[in-house]
Amino acid sequence: MNTARPFEKPSATLAARRTPAQHAARRQHLRRELLTSPWAPLSLLGIAFVLDVALIESLPETAAWAQPVMRGWGLAMVLASVALWGWRQVSAKARALLQPRHDASELIAEVERLLSRGAGSLPAPAVERLLEHALRVEAASIADHADTLRAEVKVLDGLATELWGAQRRPFAGSFLVGIAKALFIALLIRTVIIEPYRIPSGSMLPTLQLGDQVFINKFIYGVRIPLLNVVPFRIVRAPARGDVIVFNNPVDTSTDLIKRVVGVPGDTVEFVDDGVVINGQPQPRELESANSVVHNRAEESGAWFEEHLVLYREHLSGVTHAALQNPVRPPARAHEGPYVVPEGHVFVAGDNRDNSLDSRYGLGGPVVPAYVPDGHIKGKAMIVWLSWGYDGLLSSLFKGTGLRAERFFEPVR
C-alpha cells in the first residue's frame, strides 16, 4: 500500500534534478538572454554612472576626462538598448517567445517557491511529476520552441493547480506584490540614498541652468526623517561651505530650494560688492568676464531672455565655483550683513548673486535673514543627469527649449 510521505526539501528542487548538461545549457541560455535584453545596456550605464559619481565626488579633478567618457558611454548604451528593443519587435521568433518565456519563468518560480515552503505534504510521485514537467518547460524555453513551450506551460500550470489549488497566489496578487516591492525599494532609495531634483529658476546660474535635472546625495549628511525635519545622526559629515544643497524651505515648506552653503554654524558672513567675507576674511575671486551672457526664463510667459552679467571665479573655503553679479545694482547692495549663523543651521546664497531669494532675503518670505535648519536639508547636489533647457536639441519645436546633451553628467561644483 502506497502511503503519502512528506518530501525532503533538499531533493525537491530543480537544481538537484538537473544533469550537468542541463546546468550548462541553462547557464548558456541565461547569458544569452542577459546579453540580448534591452535592459542590459541600461544596467551597464547605471553601474558606470554610480562609479562616475563616486569618482568625481572623491576626486573632482577627474571630471575633465570622466564627463566626456560618460557621455560617450551613455550614448552607446542608449543606442544599444534601442537596437535590442527594435530587434525584439522586428524578429518574429523573438516576439513569439517573449510572452511564453515570461509565463514559464513566473510559473517555475512559483512552483519552486511552493515546494520550498512545503505547502503541506505531497506524495513523492507528485513531486517527481512537478519537477519533471518543470524541467520540460525549462528545456522548451532553452530550445526556443514557442509552441512546445506554451503546451508545456499549460501542463505544468494544470498540475500545480491540481496539487495546490487555493494555495497558489493569483496572478493579480503576484503582480500587486511585485509592484509593492518595487515601490518600497524605490521609496527606500529616494528616502535614504539618492533623489532627483529639477532646477526651477535661474538663481544658481551659471553653475546650474534652468531645466537641469540633478541627483542629490541623501546619505552624506545623515538620514533625514521627513515631516519631523530631524537628522538623528550624521553618516559622513555635516554640510560644509561650498556645498550645493537641496533643502525644504523652512519659510514655505511646500517648496524645495537649491542654493550654495556659504556659512556654517558660528560663522559671520558678509557680502562686500557681492564678494563673500567669512569671519572677516575675504574669499578670493577673479574676474573671468565683464560681459557674460546667460539665459533666464520669464515665469509668466515662459519666454527665454538674455542677461549680461559679470562672471567671477570664486574660491569658498577651497571650493572653486562660478558666480554672477549684476553690474548695475543699488548702493544698498554694496555691503550686506553681517549675518551670524546659529547652531544647527547653515547660511545659503545663490551663485547668481543679484537674482536669488536666499538667506539674505528671507528665503522668499519676510525680508529678514533666514537660515536653513539641518533637519530641512535633503542632500548634496552631485551631478546633472539630464538637461532640458535653452537652445537644446529639438528646441525649435518647444519654444526654444530642448535637450542639452552637453550638460549630461556635468558635476555640480
C-alpha positions as semicolon CSV with decimal commas, in nm:
position;residue;x (nm);y (nm);z (nm)
1;M;0,000;0,000;0,000
2;N;0,138;0,339;-0,103
3;T;0,128;0,596;0,171
4;A;0,182;0,970;0,122
5;R;0,502;1,091;0,272
6;P;0,637;1,443;0,304
7;F;0,911;1,527;0,055
8;E;1,252;1,630;0,174
9;K;1,329;1,992;0,083
10;P;1,688;1,941;-0,033
11;S;1,588;1,691;-0,307
12;A;1,268;1,872;-0,412
13;T;1,448;2,133;-0,620
14;L;1,517;2,177;-0,988
15;A;1,885;2,243;-0,919
16;A;1,921;1,898;-0,762
17;R;1,749;1,728;-1,056
18;R;1,933;1,893;-1,344
19;T;2,205;1,692;-1,518
20;P;2,544;1,858;-1,581
21;A;2,443;1,906;-1,945
22;Q;2,117;2,074;-1,838
23;H;2,305;2,302;-1,600
24;A;2,544;2,405;-1,879
25;A;2,259;2,465;-2,125
26;R;2,071;2,674;-1,867
27;R;2,377;2,890;-1,791
28;Q;2,438;2,949;-2,161
29;H;2,070;3,039;-2,211
30;L;2,073;3,285;-1,918
31;R;2,387;3,454;-2,052
32;R;2,228;3,486;-2,396
33;E;1,907;3,630;-2,253
34;L;2,101;3,873;-2,038
35;L;2,317;3,998;-2,325
36;T;2,018;4,042;-2,560
37;S;1,790;4,212;-2,309
38;P;1,723;4,584;-2,376
39;W;1,777;4,637;-2,004
40;A;2,135;4,506;-2,013
41;P;2,291;4,821;-2,168
42;L;2,089;5,043;-1,936
43;S;2,209;4,840;-1,637
44;L;2,569;4,884;-1,753
45;L;2,502;5,256;-1,790
46;G;2,366;5,268;-1,434
47;I;2,671;5,089;-1,295
48;A;2,906;5,321;-1,484
49;F;2,709;5,622;-1,362
50;V;2,743;5,519;-0,997
51;L;3,119;5,468;-1,043
52;D;3,147;5,804;-1,224
53;V;2,966;5,989;-0,946
54;A;3,181;5,824;-0,679
55;L;3,496;5,914;-0,874
56;I;3,420;6,282;-0,929
57;E;3,286;6,325;-0,576
58;S;3,610;6,192;-0,427
59;L;3,844;6,337;-0,694
60;P;3,678;6,642;-0,856
61;E;3,969;6,699;-1,094
62;T;3,885;6,372;-1,277
63;A;3,566;6,530;-1,414
64;A;3,767;6,680;-1,702
65;W;3,802;6,337;-1,864
66;A;3,530;6,140;-1,682
67;Q;3,246;6,356;-1,815
68;P;3,317;6,307;-2,189
69;V;3,380;5,937;-2,130
70;M;3,042;5,905;-1,957
71;R;2,868;6,096;-2,238
72;G;3,011;5,859;-2,499
73;W;2,933;5,552;-2,291
74;G;2,582;5,676;-2,216
75;L;2,507;5,740;-2,584
76;A;2,642;5,397;-2,680
77;M;2,436;5,218;-2,415
78;V;2,114;5,402;-2,504
79;L;2,162;5,321;-2,873
80;A;2,235;4,958;-2,786
81;S;1,917;4,937;-2,576
82;V;1,708;5,089;-2,856
83;A;1,864;4,849;-3,109
84;L;1,790;4,544;-2,891
85;W;1,434;4,660;-2,831
86;G;1,387;4,717;-3,204
87;W;1,526;4,373;-3,283
88;R;1,277;4,213;-3,046
89;Q;0,992;4,395;-3,221
90;V;1,110;4,309;-3,572
91;S;1,206;3,945;-3,514
92;A;0,900;3,719;-3,541
93;K;1,077;3,447;-3,341
94;A;1,168;3,686;-3,059
95;R;0,810;3,821;-3,043
96;A;0,665;3,469;-3,035
97;L;0,890;3,364;-2,747
98;L;0,857;3,677;-2,533
99;Q;0,528;3,606;-2,355
100;P;0,566;3,225;-2,325
101;R;0,912;3,268;-2,172
102;H;0,778;3,521;-1,926
103;D;0,494;3,288;-1,827
104;A;0,736;2,995;-1,796
105;S;0,972;3,191;-1,574
106;E;0,689;3,306;-1,346
107;L;0,541;2,956;-1,323
108;I;0,871;2,781;-1,247
109;A;0,948;3,040;-0,978
110;E;0,605;2,980;-0,823
111;V;0,647;2,602;-0,825
112;E;0,990;2,627;-0,663
113;R;0,853;2,867;-0,402
114;L;0,565;2,637;-0,313
115;L;0,794;2,335;-0,298
116;S;1,043;2,513;-0,074
117;R;0,767;2,611;0,167
118;G;0,627;2,259;0,166
119;A;0,267;2,366;0,101
120;G;0,156;2,068;0,305
121;S;0,259;1,708;0,247
122;L;0,282;1,589;-0,112
123;P;0,326;1,230;-0,230
124;A;0,672;1,158;-0,368
125;P;0,531;1,074;-0,715
126;A;0,361;1,415;-0,728
127;V;0,690;1,587;-0,652
128;E;0,857;1,383;-0,925
129;R;0,590;1,484;-1,177
130;L;0,621;1,852;-1,086
131;L;0,997;1,855;-1,123
132;E;0,984;1,653;-1,445
133;H;0,737;1,893;-1,605
134;A;0,925;2,197;-1,477
135;L;1,243;2,065;-1,643
136;R;1,047;2,009;-1,966
137;V;0,925;2,370;-1,954
138;E;1,280;2,487;-1,899
139;A;1,411;2,273;-2,187
140;A;1,145;2,407;-2,425
141;S;1,240;2,763;-2,331
142;I;1,609;2,696;-2,388
143;A;1,535;2,528;-2,724
144;D;1,341;2,835;-2,848
145;H;1,031;2,626;-2,930
146;A;0,742;2,866;-2,873
147;D;0,456;2,622;-2,945
148;T;0,612;2,345;-2,735
149;L;0,678;2,593;-2,458
150;R;0,315;2,708;-2,447
151;A;0,196;2,347;-2,431
152;E;0,438;2,254;-2,151
153;V;0,348;2,566;-1,951
154;K;-0,019;2,472;-1,978
155;V;0,050;2,120;-1,849
156;L;0,264;2,242;-1,557
157;D;0,009;2,510;-1,468
158;G;-0,271;2,249;-1,459
159;L;-0,064;2,016;-1,242
160;A;0,020;2,293;-0,995
161;T;-0,348;2,386;-0,970
162;E;-0,441;2,022;-0,917
163;L;-0,190;1,979;-0,633
164;W;-0,214;2,316;-0,457
165;G;-0,539;2,473;-0,568
166;A;-0,625;2,768;-0,345
167;Q;-0,272;2,782;-0,204
168;R;-0,150;2,925;-0,531
169;R;-0,119;3,300;-0,539
170;P;-0,349;3,452;-0,804
171;F;-0,175;3,632;-1,090
172;A;-0,319;3,967;-0,981
173;G;-0,189;3,905;-0,630
174;S;0,160;3,823;-0,758
175;F;0,155;4,132;-0,977
176;L;0,049;4,357;-0,688
177;V;0,311;4,207;-0,457
178;G;0,576;4,273;-0,724
179;I;0,459;4,632;-0,765
180;A;0,457;4,683;-0,387
181;K;0,813;4,551;-0,359
182;A;0,933;4,777;-0,641
183;L;0,764;5,079;-0,484
184;F;0,915;5,001;-0,145
185;I;1,265;4,973;-0,293
186;A;1,217;5,296;-0,491
187;L;1,090;5,476;-0,180
188;L;1,381;5,345;0,026
189;I;1,635;5,462;-0,233
190;R;1,465;5,802;-0,264
191;T;1,445;5,847;0,113
192;V;1,792;5,729;0,212
193;I;2,031;5,728;-0,086
194;I;1,952;5,943;-0,389
195;E;1,677;6,169;-0,520
196;P;1,628;6,366;-0,843
197;Y;1,563;6,741;-0,841
198;R;1,480;6,977;-1,128
199;I;1,628;7,328;-1,132
200;P;1,326;7,563;-1,140
201;S;1,489;7,907;-1,159
202;G;1,799;8,100;-1,257
203;S;1,921;8,169;-0,902
204;M;2,211;7,922;-0,938
205;L;2,328;8,037;-1,281
206;P;2,578;7,968;-1,426
207;T;2,654;7,659;-1,212
208;L;2,307;7,515;-1,266
209;Q;2,080;7,612;-1,552
210;L;1,704;7,610;-1,582
211;G;1,588;7,264;-1,680
212;D;1,889;7,081;-1,536
213;Q;1,796;6,761;-1,356
214;V;2,036;6,676;-1,076
215;F;2,079;6,383;-0,843
216;I;2,122;6,467;-0,476
217;N;2,318;6,256;-0,229
218;K;2,084;6,200;0,067
219;F;2,325;5,974;0,251
220;I;2,618;6,208;0,308
221;Y;2,465;6,429;0,579
222;G;2,266;6,156;0,754
223;V;1,921;6,009;0,710
224;R;1,660;6,283;0,741
225;I;1,319;6,198;0,882
226;P;1,063;6,373;0,659
227;L;0,782;6,577;0,818
228;L;0,964;6,575;1,152
229;N;1,260;6,751;0,982
230;V;1,525;6,598;1,204
231;V;1,853;6,418;1,134
232;P;1,907;6,172;1,422
233;F;2,277;6,119;1,343
234;R;2,545;6,205;1,090
235;I;2,667;5,940;0,847
236;V;2,958;6,101;0,660
237;R;2,980;6,470;0,755
238;A;2,789;6,790;0,818
239;P;2,717;7,039;0,537
240;A;3,031;7,238;0,453
241;R;3,098;7,573;0,291
242;G;3,081;7,540;-0,085
243;D;2,833;7,251;-0,089
244;V;2,533;7,292;-0,319
245;I;2,237;7,161;-0,123
246;V;1,868;7,093;-0,182
247;F;1,650;7,176;0,117
248;N;1,289;7,204;0,218
249;N;1,227;7,576;0,256
250;P;1,171;7,643;0,628
251;V;0,975;7,958;0,537
252;D;0,745;7,782;0,287
253;T;0,756;7,406;0,344
254;S;0,558;7,339;0,025
255;T;0,870;7,418;-0,181
256;D;1,223;7,284;-0,210
257;L;1,514;7,513;-0,299
258;I;1,872;7,464;-0,416
259;K;2,148;7,702;-0,301
260;R;2,515;7,703;-0,205
261;V;2,624;7,681;0,159
262;V;2,820;7,997;0,237
263;G;2,820;7,991;0,617
264;V;2,817;7,710;0,875
265;P;2,729;7,732;1,247
266;G;2,924;8,007;1,422
267;D;3,032;8,184;1,101
268;T;2,989;8,557;1,049
269;V;2,902;8,615;0,682
270;E;2,917;8,943;0,491
271;F;2,892;9,041;0,126
272;V;3,106;9,329;0,002
273;D;3,033;9,415;-0,362
274;D;2,887;9,062;-0,379
275;G;3,221;8,912;-0,273
276;V;3,197;8,680;0,026
277;V;3,365;8,762;0,358
278;I;3,377;8,482;0,617
279;N;3,473;8,569;0,974
280;G;3,641;8,885;0,849
281;Q;3,838;8,704;0,575
282;P;3,751;8,799;0,214
283;Q;3,718;8,488;-0,001
284;P;3,938;8,515;-0,314
285;R;3,776;8,563;-0,653
286;E;3,896;8,652;-1,001
287;L;3,713;8,830;-1,281
288;E;3,653;8,597;-1,575
289;S;3,426;8,807;-1,796
290;A;3,284;9,157;-1,769
291;N;3,006;9,064;-2,014
292;S;2,893;8,707;-1,964
293;V;2,568;8,613;-2,141
294;V;2,331;8,375;-1,960
295;H;1,974;8,277;-2,044
296;N;1,693;8,307;-1,796
297;R;1,322;8,243;-1,833
298;A;1,022;8,462;-1,756
299;E;0,791;8,296;-1,503
300;E;0,469;8,433;-1,657
301;S;0,526;8,375;-2,030
302;G;0,795;8,107;-2,019
303;A;0,994;8,304;-2,278
304;W;1,373;8,294;-2,270
305;F;1,571;8,618;-2,240
306;E;1,938;8,715;-2,223
307;E;2,113;8,861;-1,922
308;H;2,451;9,033;-1,948
309;L;2,629;8,985;-1,616
310;V;2,977;8,991;-1,467
311;L;3,129;8,645;-1,422
312;Y;3,372;8,569;-1,138
313;R;3,562;8,256;-1,039
314;E;3,513;8,238;-0,663
315;H;3,703;8,034;-0,404
316;L;3,500;7,944;-0,099
317;S;3,696;7,753;0,165
318;G;3,880;7,561;-0,105
319;V;3,576;7,508;-0,331
320;T;3,610;7,685;-0,666
321;H;3,290;7,780;-0,845
322;A;3,141;8,039;-1,079
323;A;2,941;8,338;-0,951
324;L;2,749;8,609;-1,134
325;Q;2,698;8,972;-1,040
326;N;2,478;9,240;-1,193
327;P;2,699;9,535;-1,295
328;V;2,412;9,773;-1,214
329;R;2,272;9,743;-0,864
330;P;2,158;9,982;-0,588
331;P;2,419;10,118;-0,342
332;A;2,245;9,933;-0,057
333;R;2,371;9,608;-0,209
334;A;2,736;9,712;-0,188
335;H;2,759;9,581;0,169
336;E;2,527;9,323;0,320
337;G;2,549;9,170;0,665
338;P;2,698;9,076;0,898
339;Y;2,494;8,757;0,936
340;V;2,580;8,529;1,230
341;V;2,488;8,167;1,158
342;P;2,318;8,000;1,457
343;E;2,397;7,649;1,577
344;G;2,227;7,372;1,381
345;H;2,175;7,594;1,074
346;V;2,354;7,699;0,756
347;F;2,355;8,023;0,558
348;V;2,285;7,979;0,185
349;A;2,316;8,201;-0,121
350;G;2,261;8,163;-0,495
351;D;2,554;8,182;-0,736
352;N;2,352;8,436;-0,935
353;R;2,407;8,679;-0,650
354;D;2,171;8,960;-0,755
355;N;1,888;8,728;-0,857
356;S;1,846;8,493;-0,563
357;L;1,595;8,490;-0,278
358;D;1,834;8,329;-0,033
359;S;1,930;8,364;0,334
360;R;1,993;8,735;0,285
361;Y;1,633;8,796;0,180
362;G;1,432;8,559;0,397
363;L;1,428;8,265;0,153
364;G;1,130;8,421;-0,021
365;G;0,948;8,517;0,299
366;P;0,974;8,837;0,504
367;V;1,292;9,026;0,415
368;V;1,489;8,932;0,724
369;P;1,786;8,694;0,742
370;A;1,669;8,330;0,724
371;Y;1,886;8,029;0,794
372;V;1,832;7,666;0,691
373;P;1,799;7,418;0,982
374;D;1,992;7,093;0,944
375;G;1,668;6,895;0,955
376;H;1,541;7,068;0,640
377;I;1,844;6,975;0,429
378;K;1,757;6,691;0,190
379;G;2,103;6,632;0,046
380;K;2,402;6,748;-0,156
381;A;2,368;6,804;-0,532
382;M;2,613;6,577;-0,713
383;I;2,567;6,563;-1,089
384;V;2,344;6,672;-1,377
385;W;2,195;6,359;-1,529
386;L;1,953;6,526;-1,773
387;S;1,904;6,878;-1,904
388;W;1,604;7,022;-2,086
389;G;1,690;7,388;-2,128
390;Y;1,766;7,677;-2,358
391;D;1,861;7,608;-2,722
392;G;1,897;7,233;-2,696
393;L;1,811;6,953;-2,936
394;L;1,456;6,996;-3,078
395;S;1,435;7,344;-2,926
396;S;1,268;7,475;-3,244
397;L;0,969;7,255;-3,162
398;F;0,941;7,362;-2,795
399;K;0,969;7,741;-2,792
400;G;1,347;7,748;-2,758
401;T;1,370;7,464;-2,505
402;G;1,547;7,140;-2,595
403;L;1,771;6,856;-2,484
404;R;2,110;6,987;-2,366
405;A;2,333;6,684;-2,425
406;E;2,649;6,881;-2,339
407;R;2,516;6,922;-1,984
408;F;2,480;6,546;-1,927
409;F;2,699;6,413;-1,642
410;E;2,812;6,765;-1,553
411;P;2,937;6,758;-1,190
412;V;2,788;7,018;-0,957
413;R;3,078;7,222;-0,821
